[in-house]
Every structure is written in C-alpha cells, then in structure tokens.
Coordinates of C-alpha atoms and ligand atoms in Angstrom, one line a residue:
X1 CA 43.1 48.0 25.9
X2 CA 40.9 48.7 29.0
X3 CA 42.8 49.9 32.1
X4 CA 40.6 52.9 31.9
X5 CA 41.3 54.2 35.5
X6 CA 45.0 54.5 34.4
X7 CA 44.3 55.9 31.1
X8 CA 45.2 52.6 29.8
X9 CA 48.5 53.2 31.0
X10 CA 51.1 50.2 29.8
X11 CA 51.7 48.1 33.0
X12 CA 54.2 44.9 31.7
X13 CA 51.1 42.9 32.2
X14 CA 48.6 45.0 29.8
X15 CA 51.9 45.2 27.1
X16 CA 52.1 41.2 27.5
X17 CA 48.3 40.8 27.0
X18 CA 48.7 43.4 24.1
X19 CA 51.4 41.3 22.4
X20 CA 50.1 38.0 23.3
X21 CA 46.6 38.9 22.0
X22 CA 48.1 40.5 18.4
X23 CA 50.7 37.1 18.3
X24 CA 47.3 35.2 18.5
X25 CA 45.5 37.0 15.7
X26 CA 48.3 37.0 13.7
X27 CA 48.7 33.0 13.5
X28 CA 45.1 32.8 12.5
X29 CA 44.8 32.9 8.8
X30 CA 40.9 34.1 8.9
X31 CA 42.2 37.0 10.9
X32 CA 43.2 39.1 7.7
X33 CA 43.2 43.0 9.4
X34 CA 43.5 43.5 13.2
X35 CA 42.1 47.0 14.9
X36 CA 44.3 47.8 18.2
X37 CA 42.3 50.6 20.5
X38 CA 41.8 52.2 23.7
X39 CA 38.6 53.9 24.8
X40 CA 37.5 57.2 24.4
X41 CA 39.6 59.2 27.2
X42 CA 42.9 57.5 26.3
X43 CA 44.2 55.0 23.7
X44 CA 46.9 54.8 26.6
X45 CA 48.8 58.1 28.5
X46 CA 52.2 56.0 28.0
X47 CA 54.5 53.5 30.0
X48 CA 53.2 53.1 33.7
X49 CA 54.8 55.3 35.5
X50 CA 54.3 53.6 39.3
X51 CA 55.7 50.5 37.7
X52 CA 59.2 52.4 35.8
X53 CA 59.6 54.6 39.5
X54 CA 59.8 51.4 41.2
X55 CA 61.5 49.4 39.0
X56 CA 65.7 49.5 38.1
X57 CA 67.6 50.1 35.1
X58 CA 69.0 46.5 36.0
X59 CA 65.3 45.0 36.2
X60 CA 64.5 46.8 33.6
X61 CA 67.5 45.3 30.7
X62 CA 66.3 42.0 32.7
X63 CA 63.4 41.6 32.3
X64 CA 63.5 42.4 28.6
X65 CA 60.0 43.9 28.9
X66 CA 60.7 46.8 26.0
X67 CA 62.5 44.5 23.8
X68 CA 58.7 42.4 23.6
X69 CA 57.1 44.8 21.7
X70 CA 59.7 44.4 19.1
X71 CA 56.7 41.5 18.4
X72 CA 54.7 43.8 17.0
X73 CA 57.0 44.8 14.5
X74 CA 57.1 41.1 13.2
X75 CA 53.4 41.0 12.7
X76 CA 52.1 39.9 9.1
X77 CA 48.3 41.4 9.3
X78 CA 47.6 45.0 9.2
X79 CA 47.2 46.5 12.3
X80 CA 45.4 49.5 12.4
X81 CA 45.8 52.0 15.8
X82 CA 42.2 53.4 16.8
X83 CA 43.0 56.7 18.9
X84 CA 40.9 58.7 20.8
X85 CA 42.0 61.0 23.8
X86 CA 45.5 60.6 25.5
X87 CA 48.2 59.0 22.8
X88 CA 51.6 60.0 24.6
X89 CA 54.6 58.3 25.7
X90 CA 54.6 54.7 25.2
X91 CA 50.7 54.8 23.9
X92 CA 52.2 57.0 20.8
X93 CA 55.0 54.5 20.6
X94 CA 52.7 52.2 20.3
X95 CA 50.3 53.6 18.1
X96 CA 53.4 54.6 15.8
X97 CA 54.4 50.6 15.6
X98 CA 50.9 50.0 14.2
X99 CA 50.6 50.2 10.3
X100 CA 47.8 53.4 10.2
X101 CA 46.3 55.1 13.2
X102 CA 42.6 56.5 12.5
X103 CA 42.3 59.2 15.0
X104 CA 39.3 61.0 16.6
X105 CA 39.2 64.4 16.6
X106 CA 40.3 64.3 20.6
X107 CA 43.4 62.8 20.0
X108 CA 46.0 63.9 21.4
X109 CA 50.0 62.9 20.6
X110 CA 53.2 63.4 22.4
X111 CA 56.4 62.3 23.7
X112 CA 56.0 64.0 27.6
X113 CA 58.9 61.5 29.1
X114 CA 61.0 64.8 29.3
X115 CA 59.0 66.1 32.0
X116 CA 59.9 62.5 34.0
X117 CA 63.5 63.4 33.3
X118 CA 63.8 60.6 31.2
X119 CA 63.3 60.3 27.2
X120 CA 61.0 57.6 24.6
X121 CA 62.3 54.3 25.0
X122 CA 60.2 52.0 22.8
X123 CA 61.8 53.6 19.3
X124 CA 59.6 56.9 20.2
X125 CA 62.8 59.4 18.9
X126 CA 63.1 57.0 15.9
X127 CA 59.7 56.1 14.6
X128 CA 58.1 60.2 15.4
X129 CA 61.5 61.7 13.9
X130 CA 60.3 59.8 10.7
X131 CA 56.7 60.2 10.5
X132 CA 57.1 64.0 11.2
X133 CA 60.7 65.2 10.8
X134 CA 63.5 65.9 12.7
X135 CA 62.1 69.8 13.7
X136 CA 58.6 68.8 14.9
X137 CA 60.3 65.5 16.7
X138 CA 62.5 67.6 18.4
X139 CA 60.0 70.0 19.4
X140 CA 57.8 67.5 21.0
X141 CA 60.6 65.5 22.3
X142 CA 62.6 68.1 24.1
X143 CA 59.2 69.9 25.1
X144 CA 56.6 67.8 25.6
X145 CA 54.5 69.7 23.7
X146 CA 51.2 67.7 22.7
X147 CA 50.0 67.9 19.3
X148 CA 46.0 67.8 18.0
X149 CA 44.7 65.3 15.9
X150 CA 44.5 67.6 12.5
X151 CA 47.8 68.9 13.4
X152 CA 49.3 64.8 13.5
X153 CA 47.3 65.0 10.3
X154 CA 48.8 67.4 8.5
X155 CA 52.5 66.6 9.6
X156 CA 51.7 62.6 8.6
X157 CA 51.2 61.2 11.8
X158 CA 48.0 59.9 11.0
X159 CA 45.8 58.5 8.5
X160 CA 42.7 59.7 8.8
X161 CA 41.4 62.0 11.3
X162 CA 37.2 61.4 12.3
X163 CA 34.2 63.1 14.0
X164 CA 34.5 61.8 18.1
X165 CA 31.7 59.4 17.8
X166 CA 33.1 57.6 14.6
X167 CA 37.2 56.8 15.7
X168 CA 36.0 53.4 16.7
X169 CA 34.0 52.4 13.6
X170 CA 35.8 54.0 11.0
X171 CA 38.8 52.1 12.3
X172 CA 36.5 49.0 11.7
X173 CA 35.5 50.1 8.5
X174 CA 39.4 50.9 7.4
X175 CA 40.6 47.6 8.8
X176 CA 37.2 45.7 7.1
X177 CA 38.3 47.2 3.5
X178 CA 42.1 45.6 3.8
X179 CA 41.2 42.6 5.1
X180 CA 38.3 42.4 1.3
X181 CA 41.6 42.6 -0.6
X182 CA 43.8 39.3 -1.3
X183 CA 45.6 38.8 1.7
X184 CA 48.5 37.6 0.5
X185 CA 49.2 41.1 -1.6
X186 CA 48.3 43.0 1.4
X187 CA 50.9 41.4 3.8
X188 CA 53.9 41.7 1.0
X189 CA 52.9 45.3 0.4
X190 CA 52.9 46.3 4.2
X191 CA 56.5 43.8 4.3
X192 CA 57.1 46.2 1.1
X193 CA 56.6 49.6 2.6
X194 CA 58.2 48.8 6.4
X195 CA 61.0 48.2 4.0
X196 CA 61.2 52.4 3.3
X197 CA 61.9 52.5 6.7
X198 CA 64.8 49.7 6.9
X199 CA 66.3 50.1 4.0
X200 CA 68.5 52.0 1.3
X201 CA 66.3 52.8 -1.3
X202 CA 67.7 50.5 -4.1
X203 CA 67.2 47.8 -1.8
X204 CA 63.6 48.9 -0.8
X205 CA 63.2 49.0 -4.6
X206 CA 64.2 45.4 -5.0
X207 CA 62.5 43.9 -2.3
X208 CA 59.3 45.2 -3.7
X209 CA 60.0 44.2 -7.0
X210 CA 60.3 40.7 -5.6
X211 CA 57.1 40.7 -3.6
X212 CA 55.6 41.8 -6.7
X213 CA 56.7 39.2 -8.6
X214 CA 55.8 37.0 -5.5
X215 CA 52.0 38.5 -5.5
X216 CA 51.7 37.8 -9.0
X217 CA 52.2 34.3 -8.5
X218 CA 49.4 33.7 -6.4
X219 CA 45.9 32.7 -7.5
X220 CA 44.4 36.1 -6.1
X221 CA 46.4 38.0 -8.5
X222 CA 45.3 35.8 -11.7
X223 CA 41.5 36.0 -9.8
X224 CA 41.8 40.3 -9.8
X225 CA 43.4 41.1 -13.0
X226 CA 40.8 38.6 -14.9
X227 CA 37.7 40.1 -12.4
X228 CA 38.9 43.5 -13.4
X229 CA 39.0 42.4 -17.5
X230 CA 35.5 40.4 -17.0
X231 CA 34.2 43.6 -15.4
X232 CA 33.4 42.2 -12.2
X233 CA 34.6 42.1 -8.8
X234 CA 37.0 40.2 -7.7
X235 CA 36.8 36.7 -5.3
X236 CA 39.8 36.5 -3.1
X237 CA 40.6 33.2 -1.4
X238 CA 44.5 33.9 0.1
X239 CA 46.2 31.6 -2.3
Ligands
LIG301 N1 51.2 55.7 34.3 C1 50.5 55.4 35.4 N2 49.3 56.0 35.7 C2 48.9 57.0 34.9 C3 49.6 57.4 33.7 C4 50.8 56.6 33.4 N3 51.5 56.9 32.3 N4 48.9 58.3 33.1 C5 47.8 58.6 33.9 N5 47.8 57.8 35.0 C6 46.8 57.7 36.0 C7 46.9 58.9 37.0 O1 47.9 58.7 37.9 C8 45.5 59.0 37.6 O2 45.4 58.0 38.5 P1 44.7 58.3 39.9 O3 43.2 58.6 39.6 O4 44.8 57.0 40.7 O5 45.4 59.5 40.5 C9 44.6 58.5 36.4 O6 45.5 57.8 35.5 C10 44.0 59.7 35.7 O7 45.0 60.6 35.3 P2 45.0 62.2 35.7 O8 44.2 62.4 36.9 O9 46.4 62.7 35.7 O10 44.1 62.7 34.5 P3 44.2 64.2 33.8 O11 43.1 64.2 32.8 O12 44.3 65.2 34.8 O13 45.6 64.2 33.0 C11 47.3 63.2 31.5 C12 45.8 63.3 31.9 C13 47.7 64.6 30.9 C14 47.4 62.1 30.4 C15 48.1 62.9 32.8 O14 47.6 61.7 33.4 C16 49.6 62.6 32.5 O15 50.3 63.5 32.2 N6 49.9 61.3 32.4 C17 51.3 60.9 32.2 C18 51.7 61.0 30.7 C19 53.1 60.6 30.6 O16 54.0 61.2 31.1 N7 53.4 59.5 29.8 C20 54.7 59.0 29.5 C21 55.0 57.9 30.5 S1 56.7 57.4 30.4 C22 56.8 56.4 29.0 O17 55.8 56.2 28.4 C23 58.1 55.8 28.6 C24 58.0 54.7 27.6 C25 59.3 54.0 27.4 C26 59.0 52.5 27.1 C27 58.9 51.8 28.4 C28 58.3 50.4 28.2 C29 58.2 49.6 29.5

C-alpha cells in the first residue's frame, strides 16, 4: 500500500486496489505466498476518515464497500501482513485478516474508532477478541489504547516481531519459506486452521482429517515422505 501522505489510510479506492491486486495473485498458480505491506511510518492508520465523515450509513450499506474485504478471507495463498509504524483501525483489521503479520519493532496496534465515537467495523471486535482475549480486546477497544510490537507479541497478535530495518525482508523471507513447501498442503493447512476459528471443534477436527487425507493424495506428499526416507530434500511441483 502507498498512500504515504495519509498513512496509507484505506480510501474505498486503495481497499479496491488491495482486494483486486490479492484476487489477482491468488488466481495465479506460480503465485504460491503473497506479502501485503505498508511503508515504514504506517502499514495503514485505519479506514479514511474524510471519506466515512462525508459519507452515510445509507451509502455506506450501499455501496457494500466493507463487505469487499470479506475477499480476502476467501483467499487460497498465504498472505503474510508486513507491519511497520501505524497498524490501527481498519489497517489492524486488515492486518488481522492476513494469515501472519511479521512486525517491526515500531509497530504499533489498535482499535482507536472509540475516539471517532464509532467502533471496528471490518470484524475488528471479532478477529482481536480472538487473537488476544476478551480483557485485552476490551481494553483496546473501549480505550483506544495502542499496543507495542513485543507486547502484540506476547498476547499472540503477531508472529514474529524484527529489528526496524528487517520488517520488510523478513516478511519476504517468511513468505519465501511457505511458498518452498507443496503448495497444495500449505493451502489445506491454512483452510485447516481458519477452520479453529469457524468451527466447533469436532468439526474443525474433521475437516482437517479430510484435508489430510486430501494432501496425502497428491504427488507432493508421496514426493516428501520418500525425499525424507532417501535422505534428501524434497522437489515440490503442486500436484
Ligand atoms: N484517515 C484519513 N487521513 C488520515 C488517517 C485516516 N485514518 N490517519 C492519518 N491521516 C492523515 C492525517 O489527517 C494527516 O493528513 P494531513 O497531513 O493532510 O493533515 C496525515 O495522515 C498524517 O497524520 P498526522 O499528522 O495525524 O500524523 P501523527 O504522526 O501526528 O499521528 C496517528 C499519527 C496517531 C496515526 C494519527 O494520524 C491518527 O490518530 N490517525 C487516525 C487513526 C484512527 O483513528 N484510525 C481509525 C479510523 S476509523 C476505522 O478504521 C474504521 C474501520 C471500519 C471499517 C470501514 C471500512 C470502510
């Protein structure tokens, strides 16, 4: 994202170049992890706020600009959230719909809509009450408070947390070492795991024991169990 004199703030035109962009990477089977990031002030400071002042709750159901990023959740590839600086509002939301955010040392998190007198509207009391818990959402939430990157750390926010001049590449790096691994296990274990999320847990537990069953089926899983018994690695080709 690079609206960096509005701290990438997410205008319905940067949230439907966003969307398209990921909807594009997504259909291309070369494309086997995806990095979504900012720059180094903000990954993006939320919703835009000129554009939610002048628009109306009306325009707003009408235009059905929220319900797009719903997209995202429907991605197959890994998508992996690259924050440095400003992560709040919408640009957390965001973040939080990715599968792992790597996080500089800047980062910062929050929900601040409170202090606009409105609250998260793109699954932000949802997706942060379950990534941190219902005492540190509601803190943040009804506060605003911002949180550190080692403190999203250590509450499960975020995956890794990196040195300021590294957020960018070890992001690459994380996203380079899924997409080595046979894409077609990667995609049913992140299907798998969004399922903790959806799902009761006996179902959760089925559905993965039908992807595994799926996985094992493909040539990539026949190619890494023999690498691994020839002692040698293995050569995925997404079949
Ligand atoms: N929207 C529009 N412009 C913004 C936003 C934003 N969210 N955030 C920053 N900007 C603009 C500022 O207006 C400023 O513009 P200008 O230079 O023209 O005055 C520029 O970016 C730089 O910002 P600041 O001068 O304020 O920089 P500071 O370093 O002093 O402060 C902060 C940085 C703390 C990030 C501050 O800018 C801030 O508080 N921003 C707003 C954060 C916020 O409240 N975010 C939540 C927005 S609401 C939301 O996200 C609801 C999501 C619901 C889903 C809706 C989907 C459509």
């Amino acid at each position: 994202m690079n609206r960096p004199k509005q701290l990438n703030a997410l205008s319905g035109d940067l949230m439907g170049a966003v969307v398209g962009a990921l909807q594009e990477l997504d259909a291309d089977p070369e494309i086997r992890a995806i990095v979504l990031g900012g720059g180094e002030r903000a990954f993006a400071a939320g919703a835009d706020i000129t554009e939610l002042a002048a628009g109306t709750p009306v325009s707003l159901y009408e235009n059905r600009r929220i319900d797009e990023w719903d997209k995202i959740r429907g991605l197959r590839t890994p998508v992996v959230a690259a924050v440095s600086g400003f992560c709040l509002g919408g640009g957390c939301e965001l973040a939080m719909l990715c599968d792992l955010i790597v996080a500089s040392e800047t980062a910062k998190f929050g929900q601040p809509e409170i202090n606009l007198g409105v609250l998260p509207g793109a699954g932000g009391t949802q997706r942060l009450t379950r990534a941190v818990g219902k005492a540190i959402a509601m803190d943040m939430i009804l506060t605003g408070r911002m949180i550190g990157a080692r403190e999203a750390l250590g509450l499960g926010l975020v995956a890794r947390v990196v040195a300021k001049e590294a957020w960018l590449d070890e992001a690459k790096r994380v996203a380079g070492e899924i997409a080595a691994k046979g894409p077609i296990a990667v995609r049913l274990a992140k299907e798998a795991v969004d399922q903790a999320f959806e799902a009761p847990l006996s179902v959760g537990v089925e559905f993965e024991r039908r992807a595994f069953y799926l996985a094992r089926a493909s040539e990539d899983a026949t190619e890494g169990l023999t690498a691994f018994v020839e002692k040698r690695p293995p050569d995925f080709k997404g079949r």
